[in-house]
PDB file of C-alpha atoms in Angstrom:
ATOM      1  CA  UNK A  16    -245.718 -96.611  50.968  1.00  0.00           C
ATOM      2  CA  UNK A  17    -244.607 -96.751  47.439  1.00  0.00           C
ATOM      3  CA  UNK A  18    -240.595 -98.090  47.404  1.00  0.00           C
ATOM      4  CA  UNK A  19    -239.384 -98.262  43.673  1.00  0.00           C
ATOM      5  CA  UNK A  20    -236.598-100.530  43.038  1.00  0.00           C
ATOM      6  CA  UNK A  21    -234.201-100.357  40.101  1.00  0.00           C
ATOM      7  CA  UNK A  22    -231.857-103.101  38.863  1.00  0.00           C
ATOM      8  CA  UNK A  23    -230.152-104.170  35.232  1.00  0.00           C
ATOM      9  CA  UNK A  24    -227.728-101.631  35.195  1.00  0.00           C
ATOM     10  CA  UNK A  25    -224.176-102.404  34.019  1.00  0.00           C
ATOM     11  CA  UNK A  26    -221.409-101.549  31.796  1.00  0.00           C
ATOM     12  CA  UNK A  27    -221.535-101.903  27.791  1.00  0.00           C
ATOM     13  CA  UNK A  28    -219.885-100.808  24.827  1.00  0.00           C
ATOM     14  CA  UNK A  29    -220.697 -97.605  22.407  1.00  0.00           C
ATOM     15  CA  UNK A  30    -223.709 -98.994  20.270  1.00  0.00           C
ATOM     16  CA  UNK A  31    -224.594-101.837  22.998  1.00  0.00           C
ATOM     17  CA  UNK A  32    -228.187-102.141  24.576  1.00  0.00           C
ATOM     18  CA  UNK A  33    -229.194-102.310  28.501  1.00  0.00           C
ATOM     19  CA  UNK A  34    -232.633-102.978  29.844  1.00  0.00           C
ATOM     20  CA  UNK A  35    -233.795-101.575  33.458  1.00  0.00           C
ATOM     21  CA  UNK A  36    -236.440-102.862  35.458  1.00  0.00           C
ATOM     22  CA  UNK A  37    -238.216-101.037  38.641  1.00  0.00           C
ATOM     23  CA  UNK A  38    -240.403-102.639  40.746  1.00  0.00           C
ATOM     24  CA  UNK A  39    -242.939-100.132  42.451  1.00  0.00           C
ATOM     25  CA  UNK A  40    -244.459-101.959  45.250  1.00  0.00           C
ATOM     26  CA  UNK A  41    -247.421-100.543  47.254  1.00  0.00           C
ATOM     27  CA  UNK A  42    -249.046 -98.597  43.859  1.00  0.00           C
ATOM     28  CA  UNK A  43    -252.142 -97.093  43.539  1.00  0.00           C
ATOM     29  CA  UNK A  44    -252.887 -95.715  40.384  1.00  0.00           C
ATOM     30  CA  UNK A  45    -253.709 -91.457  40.313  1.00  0.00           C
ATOM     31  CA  UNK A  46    -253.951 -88.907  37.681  1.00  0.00           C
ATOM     32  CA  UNK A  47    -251.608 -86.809  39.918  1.00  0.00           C
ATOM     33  CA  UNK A  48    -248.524 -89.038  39.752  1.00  0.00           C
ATOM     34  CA  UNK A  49    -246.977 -90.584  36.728  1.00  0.00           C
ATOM     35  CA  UNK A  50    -244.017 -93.293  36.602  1.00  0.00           C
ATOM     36  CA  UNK A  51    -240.451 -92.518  34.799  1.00  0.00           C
ATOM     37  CA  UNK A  52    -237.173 -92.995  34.197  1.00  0.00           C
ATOM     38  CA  UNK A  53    -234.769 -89.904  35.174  1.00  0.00           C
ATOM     39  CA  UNK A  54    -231.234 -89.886  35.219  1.00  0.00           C
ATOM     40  CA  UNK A  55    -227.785 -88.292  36.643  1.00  0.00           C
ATOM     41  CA  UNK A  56    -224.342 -87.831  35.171  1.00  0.00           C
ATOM     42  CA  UNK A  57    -221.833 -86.627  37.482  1.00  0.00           C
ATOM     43  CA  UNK A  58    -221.709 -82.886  37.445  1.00  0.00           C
ATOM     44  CA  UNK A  59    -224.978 -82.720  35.629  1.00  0.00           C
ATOM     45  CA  UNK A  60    -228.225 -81.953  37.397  1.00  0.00           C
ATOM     46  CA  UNK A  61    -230.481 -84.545  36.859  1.00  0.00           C
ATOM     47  CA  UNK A  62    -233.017 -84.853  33.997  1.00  0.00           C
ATOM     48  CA  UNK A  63    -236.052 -86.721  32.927  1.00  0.00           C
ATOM     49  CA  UNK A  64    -235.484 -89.718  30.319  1.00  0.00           C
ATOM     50  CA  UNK A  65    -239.205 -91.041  30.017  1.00  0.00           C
ATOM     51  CA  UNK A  66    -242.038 -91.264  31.492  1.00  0.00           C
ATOM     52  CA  UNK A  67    -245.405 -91.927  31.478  1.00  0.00           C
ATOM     53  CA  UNK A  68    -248.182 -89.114  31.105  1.00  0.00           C
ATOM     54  CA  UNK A  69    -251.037 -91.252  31.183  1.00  0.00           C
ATOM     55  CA  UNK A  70    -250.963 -95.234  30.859  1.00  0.00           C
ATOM     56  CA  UNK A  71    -250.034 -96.167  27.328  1.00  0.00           C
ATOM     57  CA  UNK A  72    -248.789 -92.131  26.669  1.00  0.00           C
ATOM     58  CA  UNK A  73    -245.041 -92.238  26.651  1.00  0.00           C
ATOM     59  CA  UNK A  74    -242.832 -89.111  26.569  1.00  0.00           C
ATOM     60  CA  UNK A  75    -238.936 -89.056  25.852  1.00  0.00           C
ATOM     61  CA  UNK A  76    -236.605 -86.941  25.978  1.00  0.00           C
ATOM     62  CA  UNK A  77    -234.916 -85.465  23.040  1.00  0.00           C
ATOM     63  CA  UNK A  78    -231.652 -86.901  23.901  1.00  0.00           C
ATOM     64  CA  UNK A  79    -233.360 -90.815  23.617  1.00  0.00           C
ATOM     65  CA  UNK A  80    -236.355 -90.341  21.414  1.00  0.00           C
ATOM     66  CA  UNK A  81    -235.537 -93.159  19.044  1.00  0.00           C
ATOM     67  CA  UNK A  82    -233.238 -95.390  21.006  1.00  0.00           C
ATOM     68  CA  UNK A  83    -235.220 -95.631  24.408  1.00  0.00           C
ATOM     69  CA  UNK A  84    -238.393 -97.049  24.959  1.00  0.00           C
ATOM     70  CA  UNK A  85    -240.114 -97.163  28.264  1.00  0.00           C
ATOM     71  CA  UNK A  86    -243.104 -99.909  29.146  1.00  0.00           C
ATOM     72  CA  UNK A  87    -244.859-101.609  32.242  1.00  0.00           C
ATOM     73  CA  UNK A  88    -246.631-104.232  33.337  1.00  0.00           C
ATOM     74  CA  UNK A  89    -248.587-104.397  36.147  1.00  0.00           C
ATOM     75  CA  UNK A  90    -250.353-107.128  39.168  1.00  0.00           C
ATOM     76  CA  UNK A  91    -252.653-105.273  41.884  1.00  0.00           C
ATOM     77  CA  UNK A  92    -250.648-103.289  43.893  1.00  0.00           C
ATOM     78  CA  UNK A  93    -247.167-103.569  42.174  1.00  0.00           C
ATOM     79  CA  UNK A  94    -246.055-101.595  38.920  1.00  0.00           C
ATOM     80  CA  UNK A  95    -242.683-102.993  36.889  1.00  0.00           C
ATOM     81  CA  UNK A  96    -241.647 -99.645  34.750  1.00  0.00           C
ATOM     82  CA  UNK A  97    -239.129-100.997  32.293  1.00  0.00           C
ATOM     83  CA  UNK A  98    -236.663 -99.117  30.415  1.00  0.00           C
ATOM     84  CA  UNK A  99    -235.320-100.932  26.770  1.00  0.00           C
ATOM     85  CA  UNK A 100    -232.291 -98.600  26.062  1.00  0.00           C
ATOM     86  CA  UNK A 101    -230.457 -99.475  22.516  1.00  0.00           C
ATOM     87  CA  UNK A 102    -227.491 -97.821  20.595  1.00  0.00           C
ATOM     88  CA  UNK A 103    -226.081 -96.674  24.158  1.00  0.00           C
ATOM     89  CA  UNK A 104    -223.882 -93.736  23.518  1.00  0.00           C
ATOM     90  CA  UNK A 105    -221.165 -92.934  26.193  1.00  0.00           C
ATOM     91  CA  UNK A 106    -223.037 -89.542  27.176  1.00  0.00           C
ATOM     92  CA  UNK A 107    -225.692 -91.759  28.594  1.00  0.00           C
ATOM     93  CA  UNK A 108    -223.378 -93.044  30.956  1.00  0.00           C
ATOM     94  CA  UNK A 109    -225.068 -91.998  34.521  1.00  0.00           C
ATOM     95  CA  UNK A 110    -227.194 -93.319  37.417  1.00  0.00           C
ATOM     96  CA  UNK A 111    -230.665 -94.270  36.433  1.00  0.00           C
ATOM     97  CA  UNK A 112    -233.555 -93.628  38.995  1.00  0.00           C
ATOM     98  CA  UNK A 113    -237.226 -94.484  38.786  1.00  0.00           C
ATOM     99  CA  UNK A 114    -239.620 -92.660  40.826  1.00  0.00           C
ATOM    100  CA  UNK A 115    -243.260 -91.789  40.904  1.00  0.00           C
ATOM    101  CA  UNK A 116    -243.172 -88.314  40.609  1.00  0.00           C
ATOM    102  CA  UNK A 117    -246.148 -85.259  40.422  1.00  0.00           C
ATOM    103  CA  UNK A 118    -247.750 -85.038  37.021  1.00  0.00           C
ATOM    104  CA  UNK A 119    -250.867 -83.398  35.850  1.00  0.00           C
ATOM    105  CA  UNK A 120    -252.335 -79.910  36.445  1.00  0.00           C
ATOM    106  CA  UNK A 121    -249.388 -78.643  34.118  1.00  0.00           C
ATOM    107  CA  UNK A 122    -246.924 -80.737  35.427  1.00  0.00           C
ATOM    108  CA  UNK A 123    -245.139 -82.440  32.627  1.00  0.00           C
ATOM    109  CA  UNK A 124    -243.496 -85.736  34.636  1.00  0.00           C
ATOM    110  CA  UNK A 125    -240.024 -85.293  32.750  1.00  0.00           C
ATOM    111  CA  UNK A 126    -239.473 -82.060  34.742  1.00  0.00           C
ATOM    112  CA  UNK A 127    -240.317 -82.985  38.236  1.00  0.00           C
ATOM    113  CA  UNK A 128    -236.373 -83.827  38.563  1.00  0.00           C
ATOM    114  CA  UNK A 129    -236.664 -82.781  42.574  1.00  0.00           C
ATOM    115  CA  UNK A 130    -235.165 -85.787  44.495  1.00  0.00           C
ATOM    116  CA  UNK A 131    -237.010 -84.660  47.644  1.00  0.00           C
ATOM    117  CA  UNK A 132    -240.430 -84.465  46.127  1.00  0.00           C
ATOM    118  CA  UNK A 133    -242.405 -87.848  44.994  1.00  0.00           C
ATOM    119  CA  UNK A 134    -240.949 -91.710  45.871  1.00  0.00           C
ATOM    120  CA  UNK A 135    -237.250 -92.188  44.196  1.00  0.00           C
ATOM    121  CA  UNK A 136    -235.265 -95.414  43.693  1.00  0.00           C
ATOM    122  CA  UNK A 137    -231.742 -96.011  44.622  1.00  0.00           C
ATOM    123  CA  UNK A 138    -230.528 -95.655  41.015  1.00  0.00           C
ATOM    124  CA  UNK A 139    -228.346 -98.536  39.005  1.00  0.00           C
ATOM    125  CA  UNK A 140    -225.704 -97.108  37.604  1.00  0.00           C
ATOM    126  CA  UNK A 141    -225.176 -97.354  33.283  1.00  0.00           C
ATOM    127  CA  UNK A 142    -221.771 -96.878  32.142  1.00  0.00           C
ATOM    128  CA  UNK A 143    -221.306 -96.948  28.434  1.00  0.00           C
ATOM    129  CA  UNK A 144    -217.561 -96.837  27.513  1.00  0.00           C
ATOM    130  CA  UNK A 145    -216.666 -95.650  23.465  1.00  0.00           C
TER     131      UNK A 145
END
C-alpha cells in the first residue's frame, strides 16, 4: 500500500523559505500515477502546486512557477518528493498534501485534486504571516 508522509511545515515570515519532504513508502513506479504537491487554504478547494508528469518533467502552477521547485530522490520501494518553496507569500498559507495521484491518458496530475481518488498524505500545515 502506498502511505505518503509529509513533514517540514511551519510558520515563516512574508519573503521566508520552507522545504517539505514526503516519504512514499511501498512505491512502484507506473506511467498511470505521478507524485505532487497539492494544497488547501481554508475556504478554497484544493489545487495542484507541482507535480511530476514523468520523472525529471516538473509542472507548476502559475501561482509558484518561479519560487517553488519540486524534486525526489528515490531507494527501491520508497520515493522522498520534496518541495523547496522560497519568497513565501501569505496567500500560500494552507495545508500541504502529497499524494500519488492518476496521471496520463489526458490526465494532467495538477488537476486530479479529488481527495478520495489516488493515496493522500495527512498534510503539514504552511502558514506565512506578512
Amino acid at each position: 500500500q502506498v502511505r505518503p508522509v509529509e513533514s517540514g511545515g511551519g510558520s515563516v515570515q512574508s519573503g521566508g523559505s520552507l522545504r517539505l519532504s514526503c516519504e512514499v513508502s511501498g512505491y512502484t513506479y507506473s506511467t498511470r500515477y505521478c507524485l505532487g504537491w497539492f494544497r488547501q487554504a481554508p475556504g478554497k478547494e484544493r489545487e495542484g502546486v507541482a507535480a511530476f508528469e514523468v520523472p525529471g518533467n516538473p509542472s507548476y502552477a502559475d501561482a509558484v512557477q518561479g519560487r517553488f521547485t519540486i524534486s525526489q530522490t528515490s531507494d527501491k520501494n520508497t520515493v522522498w518528493l520534496y518541495l523547496h518553496m522560497t519568497n513565501l507569500q501569505p496567500e500560500d498559507t494552507a495545508m500541504y498534501y502529497c499524494a500519488r495521484v492518476f496521471c496520463g491518458l489526458g490526465l494532467h496530475p495538477l488537476h486530479q485534486t479529488a481527495p478520495d481518488i489516488g493515496n493522500w498524505g495527512q498534510g503539514t500545515q504552511v502558514t506565512v504571516s506578512s
